[in-house]
């Protein structure tokens, strides 16, 4: 699956996107964030406050308990503010 990172999440991870294959035990967005956080210090820093990270699966906003099975693309971004 393709992961895309936006705003300060991208800056902290150090890339805009990547293709990954998480282990089968990773079934939800929340579990994916935890797995990514264990990959390196950069990921741990990007996802240090997982409750503020927003996610979209195949261009649809989802909650952290959403299943990632069959996802082609998952995007991570910080909360947005308008103005």
PDB file of N, CA and C in Angstrom:
ATOM      1  N   UNK A   1       0.838  -1.180   0.000  1.00  0.00           N
ATOM      2  CA  UNK A   1       0.000   0.000   0.000  1.00  0.00           C
ATOM      3  C   UNK A   1       0.881   1.240   0.000  1.00  0.00           C
ATOM      4  N   UNK A   2       0.325   2.309  -0.549  1.00  0.00           N
ATOM      5  CA  UNK A   2       1.060   3.569  -0.601  1.00  0.00           C
ATOM      6  C   UNK A   2       0.663   4.417   0.600  1.00  0.00           C
ATOM      7  N   UNK A   3       1.659   4.988   1.246  1.00  0.00           N
ATOM      8  CA  UNK A   3       1.426   5.945   2.329  1.00  0.00           C
ATOM      9  C   UNK A   3       1.827   7.315   1.834  1.00  0.00           C
ATOM     10  N   UNK A   4       1.005   8.306   2.171  1.00  0.00           N
ATOM     11  CA  UNK A   4       1.329   9.696   1.857  1.00  0.00           C
ATOM     12  C   UNK A   4       1.347  10.485   3.153  1.00  0.00           C
ATOM     13  N   UNK A   5       2.309  11.394   3.244  1.00  0.00           N
ATOM     14  CA  UNK A   5       2.470  12.217   4.441  1.00  0.00           C
ATOM     15  C   UNK A   5       2.343  13.687   4.045  1.00  0.00           C
ATOM     16  N   UNK A   6       1.634  14.458   4.876  1.00  0.00           N
ATOM     17  CA  UNK A   6       1.404  15.865   4.576  1.00  0.00           C
ATOM     18  C   UNK A   6       1.827  16.762   5.730  1.00  0.00           C
ATOM     19  N   UNK A   7       2.162  18.009   5.385  1.00  0.00           N
ATOM     20  CA  UNK A   7       2.512  19.080   6.329  1.00  0.00           C
ATOM     21  C   UNK A   7       3.643  18.625   7.251  1.00  0.00           C
ATOM     22  N   UNK A   8       3.527  18.876   8.556  1.00  0.00           N
ATOM     23  CA  UNK A   8       4.644  18.557   9.442  1.00  0.00           C
ATOM     24  C   UNK A   8       4.865  17.055   9.603  1.00  0.00           C
ATOM     25  N   UNK A   9       3.884  16.226   9.308  1.00  0.00           N
ATOM     26  CA  UNK A   9       4.124  14.779   9.336  1.00  0.00           C
ATOM     27  C   UNK A   9       5.168  14.433   8.268  1.00  0.00           C
ATOM     28  N   UNK A  10       5.000  14.992   7.064  1.00  0.00           N
ATOM     29  CA  UNK A  10       5.961  14.782   5.968  1.00  0.00           C
ATOM     30  C   UNK A  10       7.344  15.292   6.364  1.00  0.00           C
ATOM     31  N   UNK A  11       7.392  16.467   6.946  1.00  0.00           N
ATOM     32  CA  UNK A  11       8.679  17.044   7.335  1.00  0.00           C
ATOM     33  C   UNK A  11       9.404  16.168   8.349  1.00  0.00           C
ATOM     34  N   UNK A  12       8.663  15.628   9.301  1.00  0.00           N
ATOM     35  CA  UNK A  12       9.279  14.812  10.345  1.00  0.00           C
ATOM     36  C   UNK A  12       9.700  13.437   9.836  1.00  0.00           C
ATOM     37  N   UNK A  13       8.893  12.835   8.970  1.00  0.00           N
ATOM     38  CA  UNK A  13       9.240  11.524   8.405  1.00  0.00           C
ATOM     39  C   UNK A  13      10.391  11.674   7.412  1.00  0.00           C
ATOM     40  N   UNK A  14      10.408  12.799   6.696  1.00  0.00           N
ATOM     41  CA  UNK A  14      11.484  13.057   5.747  1.00  0.00           C
ATOM     42  C   UNK A  14      11.174  12.636   4.323  1.00  0.00           C
ATOM     43  N   UNK A  15       9.904  12.361   4.042  1.00  0.00           N
ATOM     44  CA  UNK A  15       9.497  12.012   2.673  1.00  0.00           C
ATOM     45  C   UNK A  15       8.006  12.276   2.505  1.00  0.00           C
ATOM     46  N   UNK A  16       7.590  12.435   1.266  1.00  0.00           N
ATOM     47  CA  UNK A  16       6.184  12.714   0.974  1.00  0.00           C
ATOM     48  C   UNK A  16       5.352  11.450   0.855  1.00  0.00           C
ATOM     49  N   UNK A  17       5.967  10.364   0.387  1.00  0.00           N
ATOM     50  CA  UNK A  17       5.228   9.110   0.248  1.00  0.00           C
ATOM     51  C   UNK A  17       6.178   7.936   0.174  1.00  0.00           C
ATOM     52  N   UNK A  18       5.617   6.756   0.401  1.00  0.00           N
ATOM     53  CA  UNK A  18       6.369   5.517   0.309  1.00  0.00           C
ATOM     54  C   UNK A  18       5.394   4.367   0.129  1.00  0.00           C
ATOM     55  N   UNK A  19       5.912   3.256  -0.346  1.00  0.00           N
ATOM     56  CA  UNK A  19       5.111   2.045  -0.474  1.00  0.00           C
ATOM     57  C   UNK A  19       5.606   1.054   0.568  1.00  0.00           C
ATOM     58  N   UNK A  20       4.668   0.494   1.327  1.00  0.00           N
ATOM     59  CA  UNK A  20       5.026  -0.427   2.408  1.00  0.00           C
ATOM     60  C   UNK A  20       4.141  -1.664   2.364  1.00  0.00           C
ATOM     61  N   UNK A  21       4.565  -2.680   3.093  1.00  0.00           N
ATOM     62  CA  UNK A  21       3.758  -3.865   3.341  1.00  0.00           C
ATOM     63  C   UNK A  21       3.861  -4.155   4.830  1.00  0.00           C
ATOM     64  N   UNK A  22       2.890  -3.642   5.609  1.00  0.00           N
ATOM     65  CA  UNK A  22       2.945  -3.890   7.049  1.00  0.00           C
ATOM     66  C   UNK A  22       2.664  -5.367   7.352  1.00  0.00           C
ATOM     67  N   UNK A  23       3.088  -5.834   8.512  1.00  0.00           N
ATOM     68  CA  UNK A  23       2.811  -7.216   8.883  1.00  0.00           C
ATOM     69  C   UNK A  23       1.303  -7.467   9.003  1.00  0.00           C
ATOM     70  N   UNK A  24       0.902  -8.707   8.867  1.00  0.00           N
ATOM     71  CA  UNK A  24      -0.513  -9.067   8.937  1.00  0.00           C
ATOM     72  C   UNK A  24      -1.177  -8.712  10.250  1.00  0.00           C
ATOM     73  N   UNK A  25      -0.388  -8.567  11.302  1.00  0.00           N
ATOM     74  CA  UNK A  25      -0.954  -8.215  12.609  1.00  0.00           C
ATOM     75  C   UNK A  25      -1.405  -6.756  12.680  1.00  0.00           C
ATOM     76  N   UNK A  26      -1.001  -5.961  11.710  1.00  0.00           N
ATOM     77  CA  UNK A  26      -1.381  -4.544  11.659  1.00  0.00           C
ATOM     78  C   UNK A  26      -2.684  -4.447  10.869  1.00  0.00           C
ATOM     79  N   UNK A  27      -3.779  -4.189  11.588  1.00  0.00           N
ATOM     80  CA  UNK A  27      -5.098  -4.243  10.951  1.00  0.00           C
ATOM     81  C   UNK A  27      -5.855  -2.919  10.914  1.00  0.00           C
ATOM     82  N   UNK A  28      -5.461  -1.965  11.729  1.00  0.00           N
ATOM     83  CA  UNK A  28      -6.176  -0.691  11.798  1.00  0.00           C
ATOM     84  C   UNK A  28      -5.210   0.468  11.604  1.00  0.00           C
ATOM     85  N   UNK A  29      -5.769   1.640  11.393  1.00  0.00           N
ATOM     86  CA  UNK A  29      -4.947   2.850  11.269  1.00  0.00           C
ATOM     87  C   UNK A  29      -4.127   3.044  12.539  1.00  0.00           C
ATOM     88  N   UNK A  30      -4.752   2.852  13.675  1.00  0.00           N
ATOM     89  CA  UNK A  30      -4.062   3.015  14.956  1.00  0.00           C
ATOM     90  C   UNK A  30      -2.879   2.056  15.067  1.00  0.00           C
ATOM     91  N   UNK A  31      -3.065   0.811  14.675  1.00  0.00           N
ATOM     92  CA  UNK A  31      -1.986  -0.173  14.715  1.00  0.00           C
ATOM     93  C   UNK A  31      -0.903   0.163  13.696  1.00  0.00           C
ATOM     94  N   UNK A  32      -1.300   0.713  12.556  1.00  0.00           N
ATOM     95  CA  UNK A  32      -0.323   1.122  11.545  1.00  0.00           C
ATOM     96  C   UNK A  32       0.554   2.253  12.077  1.00  0.00           C
ATOM     97  N   UNK A  33      -0.050   3.221  12.738  1.00  0.00           N
ATOM     98  CA  UNK A  33       0.712   4.328  13.328  1.00  0.00           C
ATOM     99  C   UNK A  33       1.700   3.785  14.362  1.00  0.00           C
ATOM    100  N   UNK A  34       1.253   2.857  15.197  1.00  0.00           N
ATOM    101  CA  UNK A  34       2.140   2.282  16.211  1.00  0.00           C
ATOM    102  C   UNK A  34       3.289   1.532  15.544  1.00  0.00           C
ATOM    103  N   UNK A  35       2.990   0.767  14.499  1.00  0.00           N
ATOM    104  CA  UNK A  35       4.029   0.024  13.779  1.00  0.00           C
ATOM    105  C   UNK A  35       5.022   0.985  13.125  1.00  0.00           C
ATOM    106  N   UNK A  36       4.510   2.019  12.460  1.00  0.00           N
ATOM    107  CA  UNK A  36       5.385   3.007  11.835  1.00  0.00           C
ATOM    108  C   UNK A  36       6.274   3.678  12.877  1.00  0.00           C
ATOM    109  N   UNK A  37       5.716   3.990  14.031  1.00  0.00           N
ATOM    110  CA  UNK A  37       6.473   4.668  15.090  1.00  0.00           C
ATOM    111  C   UNK A  37       7.685   3.864  15.533  1.00  0.00           C
ATOM    112  N   UNK A  38       7.611   2.550  15.393  1.00  0.00           N
ATOM    113  CA  UNK A  38       8.721   1.700  15.783  1.00  0.00           C
ATOM    114  C   UNK A  38       9.785   1.537  14.720  1.00  0.00           C
ATOM    115  N   UNK A  39       9.574   2.102  13.550  1.00  0.00           N
ATOM    116  CA  UNK A  39      10.527   1.936  12.446  1.00  0.00           C
ATOM    117  C   UNK A  39      11.797   2.759  12.624  1.00  0.00           C
ATOM    118  N   UNK A  40      11.673   3.974  13.163  1.00  0.00           N
ATOM    119  CA  UNK A  40      12.847   4.825  13.365  1.00  0.00           C
ATOM    120  C   UNK A  40      12.478   6.004  14.254  1.00  0.00           C
ATOM    121  N   UNK A  41      13.485   6.749  14.642  1.00  0.00           N
ATOM    122  CA  UNK A  41      13.234   7.939  15.454  1.00  0.00           C
ATOM    123  C   UNK A  41      12.417   8.981  14.695  1.00  0.00           C
ATOM    124  N   UNK A  42      12.627   9.076  13.384  1.00  0.00           N
ATOM    125  CA  UNK A  42      11.884  10.044  12.585  1.00  0.00           C
ATOM    126  C   UNK A  42      10.390   9.735  12.601  1.00  0.00           C
ATOM    127  N   UNK A  43      10.044   8.465  12.446  1.00  0.00           N
ATOM    128  CA  UNK A  43       8.631   8.079  12.499  1.00  0.00           C
ATOM    129  C   UNK A  43       8.074   8.276  13.910  1.00  0.00           C
ATOM    130  N   UNK A  44       8.859   7.905  14.909  1.00  0.00           N
ATOM    131  CA  UNK A  44       8.420   8.082  16.295  1.00  0.00           C
ATOM    132  C   UNK A  44       8.127   9.557  16.563  1.00  0.00           C
ATOM    133  N   UNK A  45       8.960  10.436  16.047  1.00  0.00           N
ATOM    134  CA  UNK A  45       8.759  11.876  16.212  1.00  0.00           C
ATOM    135  C   UNK A  45       7.514  12.344  15.447  1.00  0.00           C
ATOM    136  N   UNK A  46       7.339  11.857  14.233  1.00  0.00           N
ATOM    137  CA  UNK A  46       6.183  12.267  13.419  1.00  0.00           C
ATOM    138  C   UNK A  46       4.865  11.843  14.055  1.00  0.00           C
ATOM    139  N   UNK A  47       4.865  10.682  14.691  1.00  0.00           N
ATOM    140  CA  UNK A  47       3.624  10.134  15.253  1.00  0.00           C
ATOM    141  C   UNK A  47       3.622  10.149  16.779  1.00  0.00           C
ATOM    142  N   UNK A  48       4.397  11.066  17.378  1.00  0.00           N
ATOM    143  CA  UNK A  48       4.509  11.092  18.832  1.00  0.00           C
ATOM    144  C   UNK A  48       3.192  11.406  19.533  1.00  0.00           C
ATOM    145  N   UNK A  49       2.274  12.066  18.850  1.00  0.00           N
ATOM    146  CA  UNK A  49       0.945  12.358  19.408  1.00  0.00           C
ATOM    147  C   UNK A  49      -0.100  11.776  18.450  1.00  0.00           C
ATOM    148  N   UNK A  50      -0.283  10.455  18.486  1.00  0.00           N
ATOM    149  CA  UNK A  50      -1.142   9.806  17.494  1.00  0.00           C
ATOM    150  C   UNK A  50      -2.590  10.291  17.510  1.00  0.00           C
ATOM    151  N   UNK A  51      -3.062  10.789  18.626  1.00  0.00           N
ATOM    152  CA  UNK A  51      -4.455  11.239  18.695  1.00  0.00           C
ATOM    153  C   UNK A  51      -4.721  12.491  17.859  1.00  0.00           C
ATOM    154  N   UNK A  52      -3.677  13.259  17.526  1.00  0.00           N
ATOM    155  CA  UNK A  52      -3.888  14.454  16.704  1.00  0.00           C
ATOM    156  C   UNK A  52      -3.708  14.184  15.215  1.00  0.00           C
ATOM    157  N   UNK A  53      -3.152  13.024  14.877  1.00  0.00           N
ATOM    158  CA  UNK A  53      -2.945  12.675  13.467  1.00  0.00           C
ATOM    159  C   UNK A  53      -4.276  12.284  12.836  1.00  0.00           C
ATOM    160  N   UNK A  54      -4.544  12.819  11.674  1.00  0.00           N
ATOM    161  CA  UNK A  54      -5.736  12.469  10.903  1.00  0.00           C
ATOM    162  C   UNK A  54      -5.310  11.529   9.786  1.00  0.00           C
ATOM    163  N   UNK A  55      -6.256  10.679   9.364  1.00  0.00           N
ATOM    164  CA  UNK A  55      -5.939   9.719   8.312  1.00  0.00           C
ATOM    165  C   UNK A  55      -7.072   9.658   7.296  1.00  0.00           C
ATOM    166  N   UNK A  56      -6.698   9.297   6.094  1.00  0.00           N
ATOM    167  CA  UNK A  56      -7.666   9.052   5.021  1.00  0.00           C
ATOM    168  C   UNK A  56      -7.252   7.769   4.319  1.00  0.00           C
ATOM    169  N   UNK A  57      -8.223   6.916   4.079  1.00  0.00           N
ATOM    170  CA  UNK A  57      -7.986   5.691   3.321  1.00  0.00           C
ATOM    171  C   UNK A  57      -8.659   5.860   1.975  1.00  0.00           C
ATOM    172  N   UNK A  58      -7.880   5.760   0.921  1.00  0.00           N
ATOM    173  CA  UNK A  58      -8.389   5.919  -0.443  1.00  0.00           C
ATOM    174  C   UNK A  58      -9.275   7.162  -0.573  1.00  0.00           C
ATOM    175  N   UNK A  59      -8.772   8.272  -0.045  1.00  0.00           N
ATOM    176  CA  UNK A  59      -9.378   9.604  -0.145  1.00  0.00           C
ATOM    177  C   UNK A  59     -10.624   9.803   0.708  1.00  0.00           C
ATOM    178  N   UNK A  60     -10.854   8.928   1.691  1.00  0.00           N
ATOM    179  CA  UNK A  60     -11.985   9.074   2.605  1.00  0.00           C
ATOM    180  C   UNK A  60     -11.445   9.190   4.018  1.00  0.00           C
ATOM    181  N   UNK A  61     -11.804  10.260   4.713  1.00  0.00           N
ATOM    182  CA  UNK A  61     -11.367  10.440   6.094  1.00  0.00           C
ATOM    183  C   UNK A  61     -11.905   9.299   6.956  1.00  0.00           C
ATOM    184  N   UNK A  62     -11.040   8.791   7.844  1.00  0.00           N
ATOM    185  CA  UNK A  62     -11.418   7.672   8.701  1.00  0.00           C
ATOM    186  C   UNK A  62     -10.948   7.923  10.123  1.00  0.00           C
ATOM    187  N   UNK A  63     -11.523   7.160  11.056  1.00  0.00           N
ATOM    188  CA  UNK A  63     -11.098   7.207  12.447  1.00  0.00           C
ATOM    189  C   UNK A  63      -9.957   6.220  12.648  1.00  0.00           C
ATOM    190  N   UNK A  64      -9.308   6.307  13.784  1.00  0.00           N
ATOM    191  CA  UNK A  64      -8.128   5.478  14.040  1.00  0.00           C
ATOM    192  C   UNK A  64      -8.432   3.991  14.132  1.00  0.00           C
ATOM    193  N   UNK A  65      -9.691   3.628  14.382  1.00  0.00           N
ATOM    194  CA  UNK A  65     -10.033   2.207  14.469  1.00  0.00           C
ATOM    195  C   UNK A  65     -10.442   1.612  13.118  1.00  0.00           C
ATOM    196  N   UNK A  66     -10.336   2.392  12.047  1.00  0.00           N
ATOM    197  CA  UNK A  66     -10.700   1.910  10.707  1.00  0.00           C
ATOM    198  C   UNK A  66      -9.734   0.824  10.253  1.00  0.00           C
ATOM    199  N   UNK A  67     -10.263  -0.186   9.616  1.00  0.00           N
ATOM    200  CA  UNK A  67      -9.437  -1.279   9.105  1.00  0.00           C
ATOM    201  C   UNK A  67      -8.698  -0.834   7.844  1.00  0.00           C
ATOM    202  N   UNK A  68      -7.485  -1.330   7.696  1.00  0.00           N
ATOM    203  CA  UNK A  68      -6.676  -0.955   6.539  1.00  0.00           C
ATOM    204  C   UNK A  68      -6.667  -2.044   5.468  1.00  0.00           C
ATOM    205  N   UNK A  69      -7.352  -3.153   5.717  1.00  0.00           N
ATOM    206  CA  UNK A  69      -7.383  -4.255   4.747  1.00  0.00           C
ATOM    207  C   UNK A  69      -7.906  -3.750   3.404  1.00  0.00           C
ATOM    208  N   UNK A  70      -7.191  -4.050   2.352  1.00  0.00           N
ATOM    209  CA  UNK A  70      -7.600  -3.668   1.007  1.00  0.00           C
ATOM    210  C   UNK A  70      -7.311  -2.229   0.618  1.00  0.00           C
ATOM    211  N   UNK A  71      -6.732  -1.454   1.527  1.00  0.00           N
ATOM    212  CA  UNK A  71      -6.429  -0.046   1.225  1.00  0.00           C
ATOM    213  C   UNK A  71      -5.347   0.043   0.164  1.00  0.00           C
ATOM    214  N   UNK A  72      -5.557   0.916  -0.806  1.00  0.00           N
ATOM    215  CA  UNK A  72      -4.527   1.178  -1.811  1.00  0.00           C
ATOM    216  C   UNK A  72      -3.640   2.331  -1.353  1.00  0.00           C
ATOM    217  N   UNK A  73      -4.248   3.304  -0.656  1.00  0.00           N
ATOM    218  CA  UNK A  73      -3.508   4.495  -0.233  1.00  0.00           C
ATOM    219  C   UNK A  73      -4.012   4.952   1.128  1.00  0.00           C
ATOM    220  N   UNK A  74      -3.076   5.282   1.999  1.00  0.00           N
ATOM    221  CA  UNK A  74      -3.417   5.857   3.298  1.00  0.00           C
ATOM    222  C   UNK A  74      -2.619   7.141   3.434  1.00  0.00           C
ATOM    223  N   UNK A  75      -3.315   8.204   3.767  1.00  0.00           N
ATOM    224  CA  UNK A  75      -2.676   9.509   3.945  1.00  0.00           C
ATOM    225  C   UNK A  75      -2.737   9.909   5.418  1.00  0.00           C
ATOM    226  N   UNK A  76      -1.656  10.503   5.884  1.00  0.00           N
ATOM    227  CA  UNK A  76      -1.573  10.996   7.251  1.00  0.00           C
ATOM    228  C   UNK A  76      -1.315  12.494   7.219  1.00  0.00           C
ATOM    229  N   UNK A  77      -2.035  13.228   8.056  1.00  0.00           N
ATOM    230  CA  UNK A  77      -1.868  14.672   8.101  1.00  0.00           C
ATOM    231  C   UNK A  77      -2.279  15.196   9.467  1.00  0.00           C
ATOM    232  N   UNK A  78      -1.776  16.377   9.836  1.00  0.00           N
ATOM    233  CA  UNK A  78      -2.157  16.986  11.099  1.00  0.00           C
ATOM    234  C   UNK A  78      -3.555  17.589  10.990  1.00  0.00           C
ATOM    235  N   UNK A  79      -4.137  17.953  12.113  1.00  0.00           N
ATOM    236  CA  UNK A  79      -5.450  18.610  12.061  1.00  0.00           C
ATOM    237  C   UNK A  79      -5.359  19.886  11.237  1.00  0.00           C
ATOM    238  N   UNK A  80      -6.368  20.147  10.480  1.00  0.00           N
ATOM    239  CA  UNK A  80      -6.383  21.335   9.618  1.00  0.00           C
ATOM    240  C   UNK A  80      -7.189  22.445  10.283  1.00  0.00           C
ATOM    241  N   UNK A  81      -6.769  23.660  10.045  1.00  0.00           N
ATOM    242  CA  UNK A  81      -7.532  24.806  10.494  1.00  0.00           C
ATOM    243  C   UNK A  81      -7.810  25.690   9.287  1.00  0.00           C
ATOM    244  N   UNK A  82      -8.930  26.316   9.327  1.00  0.00           N
ATOM    245  CA  UNK A  82      -9.281  27.192   8.213  1.00  0.00           C
ATOM    246  C   UNK A  82      -9.027  28.637   8.567  1.00  0.00           C
ATOM    247  N   UNK A  83      -9.126  29.448   7.563  1.00  0.00           N
ATOM    248  CA  UNK A  83      -8.925  30.857   7.865  1.00  0.00           C
ATOM    249  C   UNK A  83      -8.926  31.714   6.650  1.00  0.00           C
TER     250      UNK A  83
END
